[in-house]
Coordinates of C-alpha atoms in Angstrom, one line a residue:
M1 CA -95.5 107.6 50.5
L2 CA -94.0 109.5 48.2
E3 CA -98.0 110.8 47.3
T4 CA -98.4 112.0 50.9
I5 CA -95.0 113.4 50.6
W6 CA -96.1 115.3 47.4
F7 CA -99.6 115.9 48.6
V8 CA -98.3 118.5 51.5
L9 CA -95.6 120.1 49.5
W10 CA -98.3 121.2 46.8
G11 CA -100.0 122.8 49.9
L12 CA -97.2 123.8 51.3
L13 CA -95.9 126.2 48.1
W14 CA -98.9 127.5 48.0
A15 CA -99.1 128.4 51.2
V16 CA -95.9 130.0 50.9
Y17 CA -97.2 132.0 47.1
F18 CA -100.4 133.4 49.5
I19 CA -97.6 134.5 52.1
L20 CA -95.4 136.4 50.1
D21 CA -97.6 137.5 47.2
G22 CA -100.5 138.3 49.4
F23 CA -98.7 141.8 50.5
D24 CA -98.7 142.3 46.9
F25 CA -101.6 141.7 46.0
G26 CA -102.7 143.6 49.8
M27 CA -101.3 146.9 48.8
G28 CA -102.2 147.0 45.0
T29 CA -105.5 146.3 46.2
L30 CA -105.7 149.5 48.9
L31 CA -103.7 151.3 46.0
P32 CA -106.3 153.7 45.7
F33 CA -107.6 154.3 48.9
L34 CA -104.5 155.2 50.6
A35 CA -102.6 156.9 48.2
K36 CA -103.9 160.9 47.8
N37 CA -100.9 162.0 45.7
N38 CA -99.0 161.0 43.6
D39 CA -95.9 160.5 45.9
D40 CA -98.5 157.8 48.4
K41 CA -98.1 156.4 45.0
V42 CA -94.5 155.6 44.5
A43 CA -93.8 154.7 47.8
I44 CA -96.8 151.5 47.8
Y45 CA -95.2 151.2 44.3
N46 CA -91.1 151.3 46.0
A47 CA -93.0 148.9 49.1
A48 CA -93.7 146.0 46.5
G49 CA -91.0 146.9 43.8
P50 CA -87.9 144.4 45.0
Y51 CA -90.4 141.7 45.1
W52 CA -93.4 140.9 43.9
D53 CA -91.6 139.3 40.8
G54 CA -89.5 136.8 43.2
N55 CA -92.9 136.1 45.0
E56 CA -94.1 135.5 41.6
V57 CA -92.0 132.3 41.2
W58 CA -93.6 130.7 44.0
L59 CA -96.6 130.7 42.1
I60 CA -94.4 129.3 38.6
T61 CA -93.0 126.9 41.1
A62 CA -97.0 125.8 42.5
G63 CA -97.9 125.4 39.6
G64 CA -94.6 122.9 37.8
V65 CA -95.3 120.4 41.3
T66 CA -99.3 120.3 40.1
F67 CA -98.2 119.6 36.6
A68 CA -95.1 117.1 37.4
A69 CA -96.7 115.8 40.7
F70 CA -100.9 114.8 39.4
P71 CA -100.3 116.0 35.8
K72 CA -104.4 114.0 35.5
A73 CA -105.5 117.4 38.2
Y74 CA -103.9 119.6 36.7
A75 CA -105.2 118.6 33.4
V76 CA -108.9 118.4 35.3
M77 CA -107.8 121.8 37.4
F78 CA -106.8 123.7 34.5
S79 CA -109.1 122.3 32.4
A80 CA -112.5 123.0 35.0
L81 CA -111.0 126.7 36.1
Y82 CA -109.5 127.5 32.4
A83 CA -112.2 131.2 32.4
P84 CA -110.5 132.3 36.6
L85 CA -107.0 131.2 34.9
L86 CA -107.2 132.9 32.4
I87 CA -108.5 135.7 34.1
L88 CA -106.5 135.6 36.5
L89 CA -102.9 135.2 33.6
F90 CA -103.6 138.5 32.4
A91 CA -104.3 140.7 35.4
L92 CA -100.5 139.1 36.6
I93 CA -99.3 140.5 33.6
F94 CA -100.6 144.0 33.1
R95 CA -99.4 144.1 37.0
A96 CA -96.0 143.8 35.6
A97 CA -96.5 146.1 33.6
S98 CA -97.3 148.3 35.2
F99 CA -95.4 148.1 37.6
E100 CA -92.3 148.6 34.1
F101 CA -94.0 151.9 32.7
R102 CA -96.3 153.6 34.8
N103 CA -93.6 155.9 35.6
K104 CA -91.7 156.1 32.2
K105 CA -93.8 158.7 31.0
D106 CA -94.2 161.8 33.2
C107 CA -98.1 162.3 31.8
P108 CA -101.1 161.8 34.9
G109 CA -103.7 160.3 32.7
W110 CA -100.1 157.8 31.3
R111 CA -99.9 157.0 35.3
K112 CA -104.0 156.9 35.7
F113 CA -104.1 154.1 33.1
W114 CA -101.2 151.9 35.0
D115 CA -102.4 152.6 38.6
V116 CA -105.8 151.3 37.4
W117 CA -104.0 148.5 36.7
Q118 CA -101.8 148.2 39.3
F119 CA -104.6 147.7 41.5
L120 CA -106.8 145.3 39.4
G121 CA -103.9 143.2 38.7
N122 CA -103.8 143.2 42.2
F123 CA -107.5 142.9 43.3
L124 CA -108.2 140.3 40.2
P125 CA -105.9 137.5 40.9
A126 CA -106.7 137.7 45.3
L127 CA -110.6 137.9 44.4
L128 CA -110.1 134.7 41.8
L129 CA -107.9 133.2 44.3
G130 CA -110.2 132.4 46.4
V131 CA -113.2 131.4 44.3
A132 CA -110.7 129.0 42.6
F133 CA -110.0 127.6 46.6
A134 CA -113.4 127.8 47.4
N135 CA -114.7 125.5 44.8
L136 CA -111.6 123.3 45.1
F137 CA -112.5 122.9 48.5
M138 CA -116.3 122.3 48.1
G139 CA -116.0 120.3 45.1
I140 CA -117.2 120.7 41.1
P141 CA -119.1 119.2 38.5
V142 CA -115.9 117.2 36.5
D143 CA -117.4 112.9 35.3
G144 CA -114.9 110.3 36.0
D145 CA -113.8 111.7 32.1
G146 CA -112.4 114.4 33.9
V147 CA -114.5 117.1 32.2
Y148 CA -115.4 120.0 33.5
H149 CA -119.9 120.5 33.1
G150 CA -120.1 123.8 34.6
N151 CA -119.1 127.6 33.8
I152 CA -117.8 130.5 34.7
L153 CA -121.0 131.0 36.8
K154 CA -121.1 127.9 38.6
L155 CA -118.0 128.7 40.1
L156 CA -119.4 132.2 41.4
N157 CA -121.9 130.6 44.1
P158 CA -122.5 131.8 47.5
Y159 CA -119.3 129.8 48.8
G160 CA -116.8 130.8 46.1
L161 CA -117.4 134.5 46.2
A162 CA -117.2 134.1 50.4
G163 CA -113.4 132.5 49.1
G164 CA -113.1 134.9 47.1
I165 CA -114.0 138.4 49.5
F166 CA -112.2 136.4 52.3
F167 CA -108.8 136.1 50.5
V168 CA -109.1 140.0 49.5
L169 CA -109.5 140.9 53.0
I170 CA -107.1 138.7 54.5
F171 CA -104.3 140.1 51.9
C172 CA -105.3 143.7 52.6
M173 CA -104.7 142.9 55.9
H174 CA -101.5 141.5 55.3
G175 CA -100.2 143.6 53.0
A176 CA -101.4 147.3 54.9
I177 CA -98.5 145.4 58.0
W178 CA -96.0 145.0 54.9
L179 CA -96.4 149.1 54.2
A180 CA -97.1 149.8 57.4
L181 CA -93.1 148.5 57.7
K182 CA -92.1 149.7 54.8
T183 CA -93.2 153.6 54.7
T184 CA -93.0 156.6 57.2
D185 CA -94.9 159.7 58.6
E186 CA -98.5 160.3 56.9
M187 CA -98.8 156.7 54.4
H188 CA -97.2 154.7 57.9
M189 CA -99.9 156.1 60.2
R190 CA -102.9 155.1 56.8
A191 CA -101.4 151.6 56.7
V192 CA -101.6 151.4 60.3
I193 CA -105.3 152.4 60.5
A194 CA -106.0 149.9 57.4
A195 CA -104.7 147.5 58.6
H196 CA -106.6 147.9 62.3
V197 CA -109.4 148.5 60.4
L198 CA -109.6 145.6 58.4
W199 CA -108.7 143.0 61.2
P200 CA -112.2 142.9 62.4
L201 CA -113.5 142.4 59.1
V202 CA -110.5 139.1 58.6
V203 CA -112.2 137.9 61.9
A204 CA -115.8 138.0 61.0
M205 CA -115.2 136.9 57.5
S206 CA -113.7 134.4 58.4
L207 CA -116.1 132.8 61.4
A208 CA -118.5 133.4 58.1
F209 CA -116.2 131.3 56.0
L210 CA -115.7 128.7 58.3
A211 CA -119.7 128.3 58.8
M212 CA -120.3 128.3 55.5
T213 CA -117.9 125.3 55.7
A214 CA -119.5 123.5 57.1
F215 CA -122.9 123.7 55.5
Y216 CA -121.1 123.7 51.9
T217 CA -117.9 120.9 52.3
D218 CA -116.9 118.0 54.0
L219 CA -113.4 119.4 54.9
Y220 CA -114.0 118.8 58.6
A221 CA -114.2 114.8 58.3
N222 CA -110.6 114.6 58.4
Y223 CA -110.3 116.3 61.3
G224 CA -113.3 114.4 63.1
E225 CA -111.2 111.0 62.5
H226 CA -107.5 112.7 63.1
P227 CA -108.1 114.9 65.5
T228 CA -104.4 115.8 65.9
L229 CA -104.9 117.6 63.0
L230 CA -106.3 120.2 64.6
I231 CA -103.4 121.9 65.8
F232 CA -104.0 123.5 62.2
P233 CA -107.3 125.4 62.5
L234 CA -106.3 126.2 66.0
S235 CA -103.3 128.0 65.1
A236 CA -104.6 130.1 62.8
V237 CA -107.3 131.3 65.5
F238 CA -104.4 131.7 68.2
L239 CA -102.0 133.3 65.3
L240 CA -104.7 136.2 63.4
L241 CA -106.1 136.9 67.6
T242 CA -101.6 137.9 67.9
V243 CA -101.9 140.5 65.0
R244 CA -103.9 142.1 67.1
V245 CA -102.0 141.9 70.1
M246 CA -98.9 142.3 68.0
M247 CA -100.3 145.5 66.3
A248 CA -101.5 146.5 70.1
G249 CA -97.7 146.7 71.0
N250 CA -96.7 148.4 67.6
N251 CA -94.8 145.4 67.0
L252 CA -95.3 146.1 63.1
L253 CA -92.9 143.0 62.3
G254 CA -94.0 140.4 64.9
A255 CA -98.0 141.1 63.4
W256 CA -96.8 140.7 60.1
F257 CA -95.0 137.3 60.8
C258 CA -98.0 136.6 62.7
S259 CA -100.4 137.4 59.9
A260 CA -98.3 135.0 57.8
G261 CA -98.5 132.1 60.5
F262 CA -102.0 132.7 60.0
I263 CA -102.1 132.2 56.1
F264 CA -100.0 129.2 56.1
A265 CA -102.2 127.1 59.4
L266 CA -105.2 128.8 57.6
T267 CA -103.9 127.2 54.4
F268 CA -103.3 123.9 55.5
F269 CA -106.7 123.7 57.7
G270 CA -108.1 123.5 53.5
V271 CA -105.5 121.1 52.2
L272 CA -105.5 118.9 54.7
G273 CA -109.4 118.8 55.5
M274 CA -109.3 117.6 51.3
Y275 CA -106.5 115.1 51.8
P276 CA -105.8 112.5 49.6
G277 CA -108.6 115.1 46.9
L278 CA -106.8 117.5 45.0
I279 CA -110.3 118.1 42.8
I280 CA -113.4 116.5 44.0
S281 CA -116.3 115.9 42.6
S282 CA -119.7 116.9 43.2
I283 CA -121.2 115.0 40.8
D284 CA -120.3 111.1 42.3
P285 CA -117.2 111.4 44.9
A286 CA -115.6 108.2 42.5
Y287 CA -114.6 110.2 39.9
S288 CA -112.5 112.8 42.4
V289 CA -108.9 112.9 41.6
T290 CA -106.8 112.3 44.5
A291 CA -103.4 112.7 45.6
F292 CA -103.3 108.8 44.7
N293 CA -105.1 108.2 41.5
G294 CA -103.7 111.9 39.6
A295 CA -99.6 111.4 41.0
S296 CA -97.2 110.4 38.6
S297 CA -94.4 107.3 38.7
P298 CA -92.7 106.6 41.9
L299 CA -89.7 107.3 40.1
T300 CA -90.3 110.7 38.9
L301 CA -91.6 111.1 42.5
K302 CA -88.2 110.2 43.6
I303 CA -86.1 112.5 41.1
M304 CA -88.7 114.9 41.5
L305 CA -88.1 115.1 45.4
G306 CA -84.5 115.2 44.9
V307 CA -83.9 118.0 42.6
T308 CA -86.3 119.5 45.1
L309 CA -84.6 119.8 48.4
V310 CA -81.4 120.9 46.1
C311 CA -83.0 123.7 44.3
V312 CA -86.1 125.5 47.2
P313 CA -82.9 126.0 49.6
I314 CA -81.6 128.8 46.8
V315 CA -84.8 129.7 45.4
I316 CA -85.7 130.4 49.2
A317 CA -81.6 131.6 50.1
Y318 CA -81.7 134.3 47.3
Q319 CA -84.6 135.6 48.3
A320 CA -83.8 135.8 52.0
W321 CA -81.2 138.2 50.4
V322 CA -83.2 140.0 48.4
Y323 CA -86.0 140.9 51.7
Y324 CA -82.3 141.6 53.7
V325 CA -80.5 144.1 51.0
F326 CA -84.3 145.9 50.7
A327 CA -85.0 146.0 54.3
R328 CA -84.8 149.4 54.8
K329 CA -88.1 151.7 54.4
V330 CA -88.9 153.3 52.0
S331 CA -87.4 156.5 51.3
D332 CA -88.2 160.5 49.9
E333 CA -84.8 160.0 48.4
G334 CA -86.1 157.3 46.7
I335 CA -89.4 158.7 46.0
R336 CA -87.5 161.5 44.0
H337 CA -85.3 159.4 42.1
D338 CA -88.6 157.4 41.0
K339 CA -90.6 160.8 39.6
Q340 CA -87.1 161.7 37.9
R341 CA -86.5 158.9 36.1

């Protein structure tokens, strides 16, 4: 029972991370396409500025839970996905540096350098997370000792690349809606147009990815055995359609929450399709690491559950406060202030 609870919590933490840091990834990826001048770039930085570091807390939490609750899965996962996770780490480090250092020097070349890293520091994590999770859904070549028999090129298979593209498109749409919420005038209009353009691309890629999932993975098996779980993929379809309805009615806040719900439902579609598997072996299913053979002791899981029930509400409360304090749109005064820093 405890193993199943922690498996669901593991999926929940990843879903929250994708929702919150997803809009940061989307805005950063769209930076070179939507920003026409320095003021536009400052507006995009400011739309993410108060939130991005707090949003990364959920990545640390998800990784920490994997380590503490499922240490065997953590060991195999970080061994098999070592190269992409290392690239992900460095990309996030340079993204953080771009927020801190871009406006420290009034030099176009200096700012352009950090703008490039702002783009790469958002695009690469979005792509690599999609590649990583698609491979986890499909299964990776690990033996009975948890040794990975492959390399980074083996991860860049058609299904893995499709997962990467899918994640990038979803986060770009999610980020475009957030940017439209946080900006005014021309940048607001560009963000709205971007969200409208990206929506059909997300729909098309959703259909393609779901079709490829049926061919490359066994995710649908759990849904055949437990039809009640179909609420998650059906909710994802409904929420994605509702995003379009909300945008058509110029209800951008509603569109963003529907986009967040779509990401949540889609994450659980994958996670519950894997259950109880955490690391599915493509060599032999018997070598797979599951929520049961890869979990910590019951005592550890109980203690962690108690700590989580106390700490997570505190994290949610202070992040909600941050979003409330910085609820205003990005203003021209704020941009002028940043230019003078």
